[in-house]
CSV table of C-alpha atoms (C1' of nucleotides) in Angstrom, one decimal:
chain,number,residue,atom,x,y,z
W,24,UNK,CA,-43.5,30.7,-81.7
W,25,UNK,CA,-46.8,28.9,-82.3
W,26,UNK,CA,-46.6,26.7,-85.3
W,27,UNK,CA,-50.2,25.7,-85.8
W,28,UNK,CA,-50.1,28.5,-88.4
W,29,UNK,CA,-51.4,28.3,-92.0
W,30,UNK,CA,-48.1,27.3,-93.5
W,31,UNK,CA,-47.6,24.1,-91.6
W,32,UNK,CA,-51.2,23.1,-91.4
W,33,UNK,CA,-51.4,20.8,-94.4
W,34,UNK,CA,-48.0,19.1,-94.0
W,35,UNK,CA,-48.5,15.7,-92.7
W,36,UNK,CA,-45.7,15.4,-90.1
W,37,UNK,CA,-47.6,14.0,-87.1
W,38,UNK,CA,-45.7,10.9,-86.0
W,39,UNK,CA,-47.6,7.6,-85.8
W,40,UNK,CA,-51.2,8.9,-85.7
W,41,UNK,CA,-53.2,6.1,-84.0
W,42,UNK,CA,-56.1,4.7,-85.9
W,43,UNK,CA,-59.7,5.7,-85.0
W,44,UNK,CA,-60.6,2.7,-83.0
W,45,UNK,CA,-61.2,2.3,-79.3
W,46,UNK,CA,-57.6,1.0,-78.8
W,47,UNK,CA,-56.1,3.9,-80.9
W,48,UNK,CA,-58.1,6.4,-78.9
W,49,UNK,CA,-57.0,5.0,-75.6
W,50,UNK,CA,-53.4,4.8,-76.8
W,51,UNK,CA,-53.5,8.5,-77.8
W,52,UNK,CA,-55.1,9.4,-74.5
W,53,UNK,CA,-52.3,7.6,-72.6
W,54,UNK,CA,-49.7,9.5,-74.7
W,55,UNK,CA,-51.3,12.8,-73.7
W,56,UNK,CA,-51.5,11.8,-70.1
W,57,UNK,CA,-47.8,10.9,-70.0
W,58,UNK,CA,-46.8,14.1,-71.7
W,59,UNK,CA,-49.2,16.7,-70.2
W,60,UNK,CA,-51.3,15.1,-67.4
W,61,UNK,CA,-54.9,14.0,-67.2
W,62,UNK,CA,-56.5,17.5,-67.2
W,63,UNK,CA,-55.3,17.8,-70.8
W,64,UNK,CA,-56.9,14.4,-71.8
W,65,UNK,CA,-60.1,16.0,-73.0
W,66,UNK,CA,-62.4,14.9,-75.8
W,67,UNK,CA,-61.5,18.0,-77.8
W,68,UNK,CA,-57.8,17.7,-77.3
W,69,UNK,CA,-57.9,14.0,-78.1
W,70,UNK,CA,-59.9,14.6,-81.3
W,71,UNK,CA,-57.4,17.3,-82.4
W,72,UNK,CA,-54.6,14.8,-81.8
W,73,UNK,CA,-56.4,12.3,-84.0
W,74,UNK,CA,-57.2,14.8,-86.7
W,75,UNK,CA,-61.0,14.6,-86.3
W,76,UNK,CA,-63.8,16.3,-84.5
W,77,UNK,CA,-64.8,15.5,-80.9
W,78,UNK,CA,-68.1,14.1,-82.0
W,79,UNK,CA,-66.3,11.2,-83.7
W,80,UNK,CA,-65.0,9.9,-80.4
W,81,UNK,CA,-68.5,9.2,-79.0
W,82,UNK,CA,-68.8,6.2,-81.4
W,83,UNK,CA,-66.1,4.4,-79.3
W,84,UNK,CA,-66.3,6.0,-75.8
W,85,UNK,CA,-69.5,6.8,-73.8
W,86,UNK,CA,-68.1,9.9,-72.1
W,87,UNK,CA,-65.0,11.4,-70.5
W,88,UNK,CA,-65.3,9.4,-67.3
W,89,UNK,CA,-65.3,6.1,-69.3
W,90,UNK,CA,-62.3,7.4,-71.2
W,91,UNK,CA,-60.4,8.1,-68.0
W,92,UNK,CA,-61.3,4.6,-66.7
W,93,UNK,CA,-59.9,3.0,-69.8
W,94,UNK,CA,-56.7,5.0,-69.4
W,95,UNK,CA,-56.4,3.8,-65.8
W,96,UNK,CA,-56.8,0.2,-66.7
W,97,UNK,CA,-54.2,0.6,-69.4
W,98,UNK,CA,-51.6,1.8,-66.9
W,99,UNK,CA,-52.7,-0.9,-64.5
W,100,UNK,CA,-51.2,-3.3,-67.0
W,101,UNK,CA,-47.8,-2.6,-65.5
W,102,UNK,CA,-48.9,-3.6,-62.0
W,103,UNK,CA,-50.8,-6.8,-62.0
W,104,UNK,CA,-48.8,-9.8,-60.8
W,105,UNK,CA,-47.2,-10.7,-57.5
W,106,UNK,CA,-43.5,-10.9,-56.9
W,107,UNK,CA,-42.2,-14.4,-56.1
W,108,UNK,CA,-40.0,-13.8,-53.1
W,109,UNK,CA,-40.5,-13.0,-49.5
W,110,UNK,CA,-43.3,-13.9,-47.1
W,111,UNK,CA,-46.9,-12.9,-47.8
W,112,UNK,CA,-46.7,-9.6,-45.9
W,113,UNK,CA,-43.7,-8.4,-47.9
W,114,UNK,CA,-45.2,-9.4,-51.2
W,115,UNK,CA,-48.5,-7.8,-50.3
W,116,UNK,CA,-46.7,-4.6,-49.5
W,117,UNK,CA,-44.7,-4.7,-52.7
W,118,UNK,CA,-47.8,-5.2,-54.9
W,119,UNK,CA,-49.5,-2.3,-53.2
W,120,UNK,CA,-46.4,-0.3,-53.6
W,121,UNK,CA,-46.3,-0.8,-57.3
W,122,UNK,CA,-50.0,0.1,-57.6
W,123,UNK,CA,-49.3,3.2,-55.5
W,124,UNK,CA,-46.3,4.3,-57.4
W,125,UNK,CA,-48.2,4.3,-60.6
W,126,UNK,CA,-51.0,6.4,-59.1
W,127,UNK,CA,-48.5,8.8,-57.5
W,128,UNK,CA,-47.2,9.4,-60.9
W,129,UNK,CA,-50.7,10.4,-62.0
W,130,UNK,CA,-52.6,11.8,-59.0
W,131,UNK,CA,-55.5,13.1,-61.1
W,132,UNK,CA,-56.0,9.6,-62.4
W,133,UNK,CA,-56.2,8.4,-58.8
W,134,UNK,CA,-58.8,11.0,-58.2
W,135,UNK,CA,-61.0,9.8,-61.0
W,136,UNK,CA,-60.4,6.2,-60.0
W,137,UNK,CA,-62.0,7.0,-56.6
W,138,UNK,CA,-65.4,7.8,-58.1
W,139,UNK,CA,-65.5,5.7,-61.2
W,140,UNK,CA,-65.2,2.1,-60.0
W,141,UNK,CA,-62.7,0.4,-62.3
W,142,UNK,CA,-63.6,-2.9,-63.8
W,143,UNK,CA,-61.0,-3.5,-66.5
W,144,UNK,CA,-59.0,-6.8,-66.8
W,145,UNK,CA,-55.9,-5.4,-65.2
W,146,UNK,CA,-57.8,-4.2,-62.2
W,147,UNK,CA,-59.4,-7.7,-61.8
W,148,UNK,CA,-55.9,-9.2,-61.9
W,149,UNK,CA,-54.8,-6.9,-59.1
W,150,UNK,CA,-57.8,-7.9,-57.0
W,151,UNK,CA,-57.0,-11.6,-57.6
W,152,UNK,CA,-53.4,-11.1,-56.5
W,153,UNK,CA,-54.3,-9.3,-53.4
W,154,UNK,CA,-56.9,-11.9,-52.4
W,155,UNK,CA,-54.4,-14.7,-52.9
W,156,UNK,CA,-51.8,-13.0,-50.6
W,157,UNK,CA,-54.3,-12.4,-47.9
W,158,UNK,CA,-55.5,-16.0,-48.2
W,159,UNK,CA,-51.9,-17.1,-47.8
W,160,UNK,CA,-51.7,-15.0,-44.7
W,161,UNK,CA,-54.7,-16.9,-43.3
W,162,UNK,CA,-57.2,-14.1,-43.5
W,163,UNK,CA,-60.8,-15.5,-43.8
W,164,UNK,CA,-62.2,-14.9,-47.3
W,165,UNK,CA,-65.0,-12.5,-46.5
W,166,UNK,CA,-62.6,-10.4,-44.4
W,167,UNK,CA,-60.0,-10.5,-47.2
W,168,UNK,CA,-62.6,-9.3,-49.7
W,169,UNK,CA,-63.5,-6.3,-47.7
W,170,UNK,CA,-59.9,-5.8,-46.8
W,171,UNK,CA,-58.8,-5.6,-50.4
W,172,UNK,CA,-61.3,-2.8,-50.9
W,173,UNK,CA,-59.9,-0.9,-47.9
W,174,UNK,CA,-56.3,-1.4,-49.0
W,175,UNK,CA,-57.0,-0.2,-52.6
W,176,UNK,CA,-59.0,2.8,-51.3
W,177,UNK,CA,-56.1,3.8,-49.0
W,178,UNK,CA,-53.6,3.7,-51.8
W,179,UNK,CA,-55.9,5.5,-54.2
W,180,UNK,CA,-56.9,8.2,-51.8
W,181,UNK,CA,-53.3,8.8,-50.7
W,182,UNK,CA,-52.3,9.3,-54.3
W,183,UNK,CA,-55.4,11.5,-55.0
W,184,UNK,CA,-54.3,13.8,-52.1
W,185,UNK,CA,-51.3,14.7,-54.2
W,186,UNK,CA,-52.9,16.5,-57.1
W,187,UNK,CA,-50.9,19.6,-57.5
W,188,UNK,CA,-53.6,22.2,-57.1
W,189,UNK,CA,-51.6,24.8,-55.2
W,190,UNK,CA,-51.4,22.2,-52.5
W,191,UNK,CA,-48.1,23.6,-51.2
W,192,UNK,CA,-50.0,26.6,-50.1
W,193,UNK,CA,-52.7,24.4,-48.5
W,194,UNK,CA,-50.0,22.7,-46.5
W,195,UNK,CA,-48.5,25.9,-45.3
W,196,UNK,CA,-52.0,27.2,-44.4
W,197,UNK,CA,-52.7,24.0,-42.3
W,198,UNK,CA,-49.3,24.1,-40.7
W,199,UNK,CA,-49.7,27.7,-39.8
W,200,UNK,CA,-53.2,27.2,-38.5
W,201,UNK,CA,-52.1,24.3,-36.3
W,202,UNK,CA,-49.2,26.2,-34.8
W,203,UNK,CA,-51.3,29.2,-34.1
W,204,UNK,CA,-53.9,27.4,-32.0
W,205,UNK,CA,-54.0,28.3,-28.2
W,206,UNK,CA,-53.3,25.4,-25.9
W,207,UNK,CA,-56.4,26.3,-23.9
W,208,UNK,CA,-58.9,25.6,-26.7
W,209,UNK,CA,-57.0,22.9,-28.5
W,210,UNK,CA,-54.9,21.0,-25.9
W,211,UNK,CA,-54.5,17.7,-27.8
W,212,UNK,CA,-53.3,19.4,-31.0
W,213,UNK,CA,-50.8,21.3,-28.9
W,214,UNK,CA,-49.8,18.1,-27.2
W,215,UNK,CA,-49.1,16.1,-30.3
W,216,UNK,CA,-47.1,19.0,-31.8
W,217,UNK,CA,-45.7,18.4,-35.3
W,218,UNK,CA,-46.8,14.8,-35.4
W,219,UNK,CA,-49.9,15.7,-37.4
W,220,UNK,CA,-47.7,16.7,-40.3
W,221,UNK,CA,-44.5,14.7,-39.7
W,222,UNK,CA,-43.1,12.0,-41.8
W,223,UNK,CA,-42.5,11.6,-45.5
W,224,UNK,CA,-45.4,10.6,-47.7
W,225,UNK,CA,-43.7,7.2,-48.1
W,226,UNK,CA,-43.4,6.7,-44.4
W,227,UNK,CA,-47.0,7.6,-43.7
W,228,UNK,CA,-48.1,5.4,-46.6
W,229,UNK,CA,-46.2,2.4,-45.3
W,230,UNK,CA,-47.5,2.9,-41.7
W,231,UNK,CA,-51.0,3.2,-43.0
W,232,UNK,CA,-50.7,0.0,-44.9
W,233,UNK,CA,-49.3,-1.9,-41.9
W,234,UNK,CA,-52.1,-0.4,-39.8
W,235,UNK,CA,-54.7,-1.5,-42.3
W,236,UNK,CA,-53.3,-5.0,-42.5
W,237,UNK,CA,-53.1,-5.4,-38.8
W,238,UNK,CA,-56.7,-4.3,-38.5
W,239,UNK,CA,-57.9,-6.5,-41.4
W,240,UNK,CA,-56.3,-9.6,-39.8
W,241,UNK,CA,-58.3,-9.2,-36.6
W,242,UNK,CA,-61.6,-7.6,-37.5
W,243,UNK,CA,-64.4,-10.0,-38.4
W,244,UNK,CA,-67.0,-9.0,-41.0
W,245,UNK,CA,-70.6,-8.9,-39.8
W,246,UNK,CA,-72.8,-11.8,-40.9
M,14,UNK,CA,-90.7,28.5,-69.9
M,15,UNK,CA,-87.4,30.4,-69.3
M,16,UNK,CA,-88.0,33.6,-67.4
M,17,UNK,CA,-84.7,35.3,-67.7
M,18,UNK,CA,-86.3,37.2,-70.5
M,19,UNK,CA,-86.3,41.0,-71.0
M,20,UNK,CA,-89.6,41.7,-69.2
M,21,UNK,CA,-88.5,40.2,-65.8
M,22,UNK,CA,-84.9,41.3,-66.0
M,23,UNK,CA,-85.1,44.6,-64.2
M,24,UNK,CA,-87.6,43.7,-61.5
M,25,UNK,CA,-85.8,43.2,-58.2
M,26,UNK,CA,-87.5,40.1,-56.8
M,27,UNK,CA,-84.4,38.1,-55.8
M,28,UNK,CA,-84.9,37.2,-52.1
M,29,UNK,CA,-82.3,38.1,-49.6
M,30,UNK,CA,-79.4,38.7,-52.0
M,31,UNK,CA,-76.2,38.3,-49.8
M,32,UNK,CA,-73.8,41.2,-49.7
M,33,UNK,CA,-70.7,41.2,-51.8
M,34,UNK,CA,-68.3,40.1,-49.0
M,35,UNK,CA,-66.4,36.9,-48.4
M,36,UNK,CA,-69.1,35.8,-46.0
M,37,UNK,CA,-71.9,36.6,-48.4
M,38,UNK,CA,-70.2,34.8,-51.2
M,39,UNK,CA,-69.7,31.7,-49.1
M,40,UNK,CA,-73.3,31.8,-47.9
M,41,UNK,CA,-74.5,32.0,-51.5
M,42,UNK,CA,-72.2,29.2,-52.5
M,43,UNK,CA,-73.6,27.0,-49.7
M,44,UNK,CA,-77.2,27.8,-50.9
M,45,UNK,CA,-76.4,26.7,-54.4
M,46,UNK,CA,-74.6,23.6,-53.1
M,47,UNK,CA,-77.7,22.6,-51.1
M,48,UNK,CA,-80.1,23.3,-53.9
M,49,UNK,CA,-78.2,22.0,-56.9
M,50,UNK,CA,-74.9,20.3,-55.8
M,51,UNK,CA,-71.3,21.4,-56.0
M,52,UNK,CA,-70.9,21.1,-59.8
M,53,UNK,CA,-73.2,24.1,-60.0
M,54,UNK,CA,-71.1,26.1,-57.6
M,55,UNK,CA,-69.1,27.9,-60.2
M,56,UNK,CA,-67.7,31.4,-60.3
M,57,UNK,CA,-70.0,32.4,-63.1
M,58,UNK,CA,-73.1,30.9,-61.6
M,59,UNK,CA,-72.3,32.5,-58.2
M,60,UNK,CA,-71.7,35.9,-59.8
M,61,UNK,CA,-75.1,35.6,-61.5
M,62,UNK,CA,-76.7,34.8,-58.2
M,63,UNK,CA,-75.1,37.9,-56.7
M,64,UNK,CA,-76.0,40.2,-59.6
M,65,UNK,CA,-72.4,40.8,-60.6
M,66,UNK,CA,-69.7,39.6,-63.0
M,67,UNK,CA,-67.4,36.7,-62.2
M,68,UNK,CA,-64.4,39.0,-62.1
M,69,UNK,CA,-65.8,40.7,-59.0
M,70,UNK,CA,-65.5,37.5,-56.9
M,71,UNK,CA,-61.7,37.3,-57.3
M,72,UNK,CA,-61.4,40.2,-54.9
M,73,UNK,CA,-62.6,37.9,-52.1
M,74,UNK,CA,-61.7,34.4,-53.2
M,75,UNK,CA,-58.4,33.3,-54.8
M,76,UNK,CA,-59.9,30.6,-57.1
M,77,UNK,CA,-62.6,27.9,-57.3
M,78,UNK,CA,-60.6,25.4,-55.2
M,79,UNK,CA,-60.5,27.9,-52.3
M,80,UNK,CA,-64.2,28.6,-52.7
M,81,UNK,CA,-65.0,25.0,-52.4
M,82,UNK,CA,-62.7,24.7,-49.3
M,83,UNK,CA,-64.6,27.5,-47.7
M,84,UNK,CA,-67.9,25.8,-48.4
M,85,UNK,CA,-66.6,22.6,-46.8
M,86,UNK,CA,-65.5,24.3,-43.6
M,87,UNK,CA,-68.9,26.1,-43.4
M,88,UNK,CA,-70.7,22.7,-43.5
M,89,UNK,CA,-68.2,21.3,-41.1
M,90,UNK,CA,-69.7,23.7,-38.5
M,91,UNK,CA,-72.5,21.2,-37.9
M,92,UNK,CA,-70.0,18.4,-37.0
M,93,UNK,CA,-67.3,19.6,-34.6
M,94,UNK,CA,-68.0,18.6,-31.0
M,95,UNK,CA,-68.0,15.2,-29.3
M,96,UNK,CA,-71.1,13.6,-27.8
M,97,UNK,CA,-71.1,13.3,-24.0
M,98,UNK,CA,-72.2,9.7,-23.5
M,99,UNK,CA,-70.7,6.3,-24.1
M,100,UNK,CA,-67.2,5.0,-23.9
M,101,UNK,CA,-64.4,6.5,-26.1
M,102,UNK,CA,-65.0,4.0,-28.9
M,103,UNK,CA,-68.7,4.7,-29.2
M,104,UNK,CA,-68.1,8.4,-29.1
M,105,UNK,CA,-65.3,8.3,-31.7
M,106,UNK,CA,-67.6,6.3,-34.0
M,107,UNK,CA,-70.4,8.8,-33.5
M,108,UNK,CA,-68.2,11.8,-34.3
M,109,UNK,CA,-66.9,10.1,-37.4
M,110,UNK,CA,-70.4,9.2,-38.4
M,111,UNK,CA,-71.6,12.7,-38.2
M,112,UNK,CA,-68.6,13.8,-40.4
M,113,UNK,CA,-69.3,11.1,-42.8
M,114,UNK,CA,-73.0,11.8,-43.0
M,115,UNK,CA,-72.4,15.4,-44.0
M,116,UNK,CA,-70.0,14.3,-46.7
M,117,UNK,CA,-72.3,11.6,-48.0
M,118,UNK,CA,-74.9,14.3,-48.5
M,119,UNK,CA,-72.3,16.1,-50.7
M,120,UNK,CA,-70.0,13.5,-52.3
M,121,UNK,CA,-68.5,16.0,-54.7
M,122,UNK,CA,-67.4,18.1,-51.7
M,123,UNK,CA,-65.7,15.0,-50.3
M,124,UNK,CA,-63.9,14.6,-53.6
M,125,UNK,CA,-62.6,18.2,-53.5
M,126,UNK,CA,-61.7,17.8,-49.8
M,127,UNK,CA,-59.4,14.9,-50.6
M,128,UNK,CA,-57.1,17.1,-52.7
M,129,UNK,CA,-57.4,20.5,-51.1
M,130,UNK,CA,-56.2,20.0,-47.6
M,131,UNK,CA,-58.8,21.8,-45.4
M,132,UNK,CA,-57.5,24.1,-42.7
M,133,UNK,CA,-60.6,26.0,-41.5
M,134,UNK,CA,-61.5,26.5,-37.9
M,135,UNK,CA,-64.2,23.8,-37.9
M,136,UNK,CA,-61.8,21.3,-39.4
M,137,UNK,CA,-59.3,22.0,-36.6
M,138,UNK,CA,-62.0,21.5,-34.0
M,139,UNK,CA,-62.8,18.1,-35.5
M,140,UNK,CA,-59.1,17.1,-35.4
M,141,UNK,CA,-58.9,18.2,-31.7
M,142,UNK,CA,-62.0,16.1,-30.9
M,143,UNK,CA,-60.7,13.0,-32.5
M,144,UNK,CA,-57.3,13.4,-30.9
M,145,UNK,CA,-58.9,13.7,-27.5
M,146,UNK,CA,-60.9,10.6,-28.0
M,147,UNK,CA,-57.9,8.5,-29.1
M,148,UNK,CA,-56.0,9.9,-26.1
M,149,UNK,CA,-58.8,8.8,-23.8
M,150,UNK,CA,-58.4,5.3,-25.4
M,151,UNK,CA,-54.8,5.2,-24.4
M,152,UNK,CA,-53.4,5.6,-28.0
M,153,UNK,CA,-49.9,7.2,-27.9
M,154,UNK,CA,-49.9,10.7,-29.2
M,155,UNK,CA,-47.8,10.3,-32.4
M,156,UNK,CA,-49.9,7.2,-33.3
M,157,UNK,CA,-53.1,9.1,-32.6
M,158,UNK,CA,-51.9,12.0,-34.9
M,159,UNK,CA,-51.3,9.7,-37.9
M,160,UNK,CA,-54.4,7.8,-37.0
M,161,UNK,CA,-56.7,10.8,-37.2
M,162,UNK,CA,-55.4,11.4,-40.7
M,163,UNK,CA,-56.2,7.8,-41.7
M,164,UNK,CA,-59.7,7.9,-40.1
M,165,UNK,CA,-60.5,11.2,-41.9
M,166,UNK,CA,-59.1,9.9,-45.2
M,167,UNK,CA,-61.2,6.8,-44.9
M,168,UNK,CA,-64.4,8.7,-44.3
M,169,UNK,CA,-63.7,11.3,-47.0
M,170,UNK,CA,-62.7,8.7,-49.6
M,171,UNK,CA,-65.8,6.6,-48.8
M,172,UNK,CA,-68.0,9.6,-49.4
M,173,UNK,CA,-66.1,10.6,-52.6
M,174,UNK,CA,-66.8,7.1,-54.0
M,175,UNK,CA,-70.4,8.0,-54.1
M,176,UNK,CA,-70.4,10.9,-56.6
M,177,UNK,CA,-73.2,10.1,-58.9
M,178,UNK,CA,-71.3,9.8,-62.1
M,179,UNK,CA,-73.3,7.0,-63.7
M,180,UNK,CA,-71.8,4.9,-60.9
M,181,UNK,CA,-74.7,2.5,-61.0
M,182,UNK,CA,-73.5,1.4,-64.4
M,183,UNK,CA,-70.0,1.1,-63.1
M,184,UNK,CA,-71.2,-1.2,-60.3
M,185,UNK,CA,-73.1,-3.4,-62.7
M,186,UNK,CA,-70.0,-3.5,-65.0
M,187,UNK,CA,-67.8,-4.6,-62.0
M,188,UNK,CA,-70.4,-7.1,-60.8
M,189,UNK,CA,-70.7,-8.6,-64.3
M,190,UNK,CA,-66.9,-8.7,-64.8
M,191,UNK,CA,-66.4,-10.4,-61.4
M,192,UNK,CA,-69.0,-13.1,-62.1
M,193,UNK,CA,-67.8,-13.8,-65.6
M,194,UNK,CA,-64.3,-14.7,-64.5
M,195,UNK,CA,-63.2,-18.3,-65.0
M,196,UNK,CA,-62.1,-20.1,-61.8
M,197,UNK,CA,-59.0,-21.3,-63.5
M,198,UNK,CA,-57.5,-17.9,-63.9
M,199,UNK,CA,-59.0,-16.2,-60.9
M,200,UNK,CA,-59.5,-18.8,-58.2
M,201,UNK,CA,-59.6,-16.4,-55.2
M,202,UNK,CA,-62.2,-14.1,-56.7
M,203,UNK,CA,-64.3,-17.2,-57.4
M,204,UNK,CA,-63.7,-18.4,-53.9
M,205,UNK,CA,-64.8,-15.2,-52.1
M,206,UNK,CA,-67.9,-15.0,-54.3
M,207,UNK,CA,-70.2,-12.0,-53.7
M,208,UNK,CA,-68.2,-10.9,-50.7
M,209,UNK,CA,-66.3,-8.3,-52.8
M,210,UNK,CA,-69.5,-6.4,-53.3
M,211,UNK,CA,-71.6,-7.5,-50.3
M,212,UNK,CA,-72.9,-5.3,-47.5
M,213,UNK,CA,-74.6,-1.9,-47.3
M,214,UNK,CA,-72.4,1.2,-47.6
M,215,UNK,CA,-73.1,1.7,-43.9
M,216,UNK,CA,-72.0,-1.8,-42.9
M,217,UNK,CA,-68.8,-1.5,-44.9
M,218,UNK,CA,-68.1,1.9,-43.5
M,219,UNK,CA,-68.6,0.8,-39.9
M,220,UNK,CA,-66.4,-2.3,-40.5
M,221,UNK,CA,-63.7,-0.1,-42.1
M,222,UNK,CA,-63.7,2.2,-39.1
M,223,UNK,CA,-63.4,-0.6,-36.6
M,224,UNK,CA,-60.7,-2.1,-38.7
M,225,UNK,CA,-58.8,1.2,-38.8
M,226,UNK,CA,-59.2,1.7,-35.1
M,227,UNK,CA,-58.0,-1.8,-34.3
M,228,UNK,CA,-54.9,-1.2,-36.4
M,229,UNK,CA,-54.2,2.3,-35.1
M,230,UNK,CA,-54.3,1.0,-31.5
M,231,UNK,CA,-51.5,-1.5,-32.1
M,232,UNK,CA,-49.3,-0.1,-34.8
M,233,UNK,CA,-46.4,2.0,-33.6
M,234,UNK,CA,-45.2,5.0,-35.7
M,235,UNK,CA,-41.5,4.8,-36.9
M,236,UNK,CA,-39.1,7.1,-34.9
D,29,DA,C1',-59.6,49.6,-52.9
D,30,DC,C1',-63.2,47.7,-55.1
D,31,DC,C1',-65.8,46.6,-59.0
D,32,DT,C1',-66.7,45.6,-63.8
D,33,DG,C1',-67.3,44.5,-69.2
D,34,DA,C1',-65.2,42.2,-72.2
D,35,DA,C1',-62.2,39.1,-73.8
D,36,DC,C1',-59.2,34.8,-74.1
D,37,DA,C1',-58.9,30.2,-74.1
D,38,DC,C1',-61.0,26.6,-73.3
D,39,DC,C1',-64.8,22.6,-72.0
D,40,DG,C1',-68.6,18.1,-72.9
D,41,DT,C1',-72.2,16.6,-75.5
D,42,DT,C1',-75.8,16.4,-79.1
D,43,DC,C1',-77.8,16.4,-83.5
D,44,DA,C1',-78.8,16.7,-88.3
D,45,DA,C1',-76.6,15.6,-92.3
D,46,DG,C1',-73.5,13.2,-95.0
D,47,DT,C1',-70.9,8.8,-96.7
Y,24,DA,C1',-72.5,1.9,-89.3
Y,25,DC,C1',-69.4,5.3,-89.0
Y,26,DC,C1',-68.0,10.0,-89.2
Y,27,DT,C1',-68.5,15.0,-89.1
Y,28,DG,C1',-69.5,20.3,-88.9
Y,29,DA,C1',-71.7,23.1,-86.4
Y,30,DA,C1',-74.1,24.4,-82.6
Y,31,DC,C1',-75.7,24.6,-77.6
Y,32,DA,C1',-74.6,25.6,-73.2
Y,33,DC,C1',-71.4,26.2,-70.5
Y,34,DC,C1',-66.4,26.8,-67.8
Y,35,DG,C1',-62.0,29.8,-65.1
Y,36,DT,C1',-59.3,33.5,-65.1
Y,37,DT,C1',-57.2,38.0,-66.5
Y,38,DC,C1',-56.9,42.7,-67.6
Y,39,DA,C1',-57.7,47.4,-68.8
Y,40,DA,C1',-60.7,50.7,-67.5
Y,41,DG,C1',-63.7,52.9,-64.4
Y,42,DT,C1',-65.4,54.6,-59.6
DNA sequence: ACCTGAACACCGTTCAAGT
DNA sequence: ACCTGAACACCGTTCAAGT
């Protein structure tokens, strides 16, 4: 079944092995991400894919976190620019939607994006686009700046929540716990019923976004 | 220097070794968390602390994720209840503050809380408290239910952003990238200047919270 | 039922040595 | 300067065997 055996080892049949450069490394990392997910994008696995040892990668990449950040910015390339039609609200939501969709496809990347502040060119383009849309909507600059952070955090965190770490069982556990609570000790939970868990991810995401925008429009930043 | 050598190995000088029960395991995990942070709270390290092999822990804990969730709920015990004084807004902010403070002290726990939906008793108490405060503020139940999720996500994500993974360098990188952008291609970023990175974490957190609450108060949930 | 030693299948990162 | 083999110091989880 396994074919990394002796007989096939020396045949050169690996298709399009990327060069050992930063670009080639990132390209190979994206390929592994697409095929098997971020947890498999490890230094060792990547080195194997590039027919070298893990130590070689450290010439081009500081560490695993930086590698993951580079992968994120690469995927962000598909998101950047704003759509041309609709009023600013619609367009804002569409840009955020495209960012979110990308992250929903790779939740573990969202997770890493939360702690490793991205600063790649595609990320900067996204910020520029969002700022322009909020400006068009008449949101004061300082408020818009902090607002962009909040909107991106919301999208990123929502995606990160979907890493598939037995999370179906977590949900069942929470659902069960909520239903089993006596009204006497937890009256408000009983009162809201299933609302705590209702709605599709998309519906909750859209509501969250509208809620954030409504707040951003009317909450001034401190001096 | 190292004293896990032969001579000291058989002396029993470990203070207050917790019993091999779920409670004892969680207690030991919390102790390691407090002393050395979540990354050190591993099955192997924990087993070592409890003078046993890692395999023994699997009788009481399904896997590492479940262990971390149990640790989170344990620490959540210090947060639960609402303060008695002030109007609902002040009290809401204080409860969220106490939740946030705990997570800021353990950012990696926040990170794991984002993907492993908590469902422990202390977490349920926190939800109940937040729902009661929003109800007191006149927020419709369904809106409050989704709002609680948004508020907790904001607090958790903000804490998770602070995992110390060379993040000082990330910040510098972002700051430098923002400053180096030509006004021609990125006019809005140039226009908002330092606003994108301004403010203390506390100030941004407080603004985010007020922004969220303002939005939650006036954004209806879809039917 | 509970506990364990040993094994399987991995990790990130560093460093001395080579080219 | 770039690249590497080998090592160091770890991981989570399973399983057959013991009590």
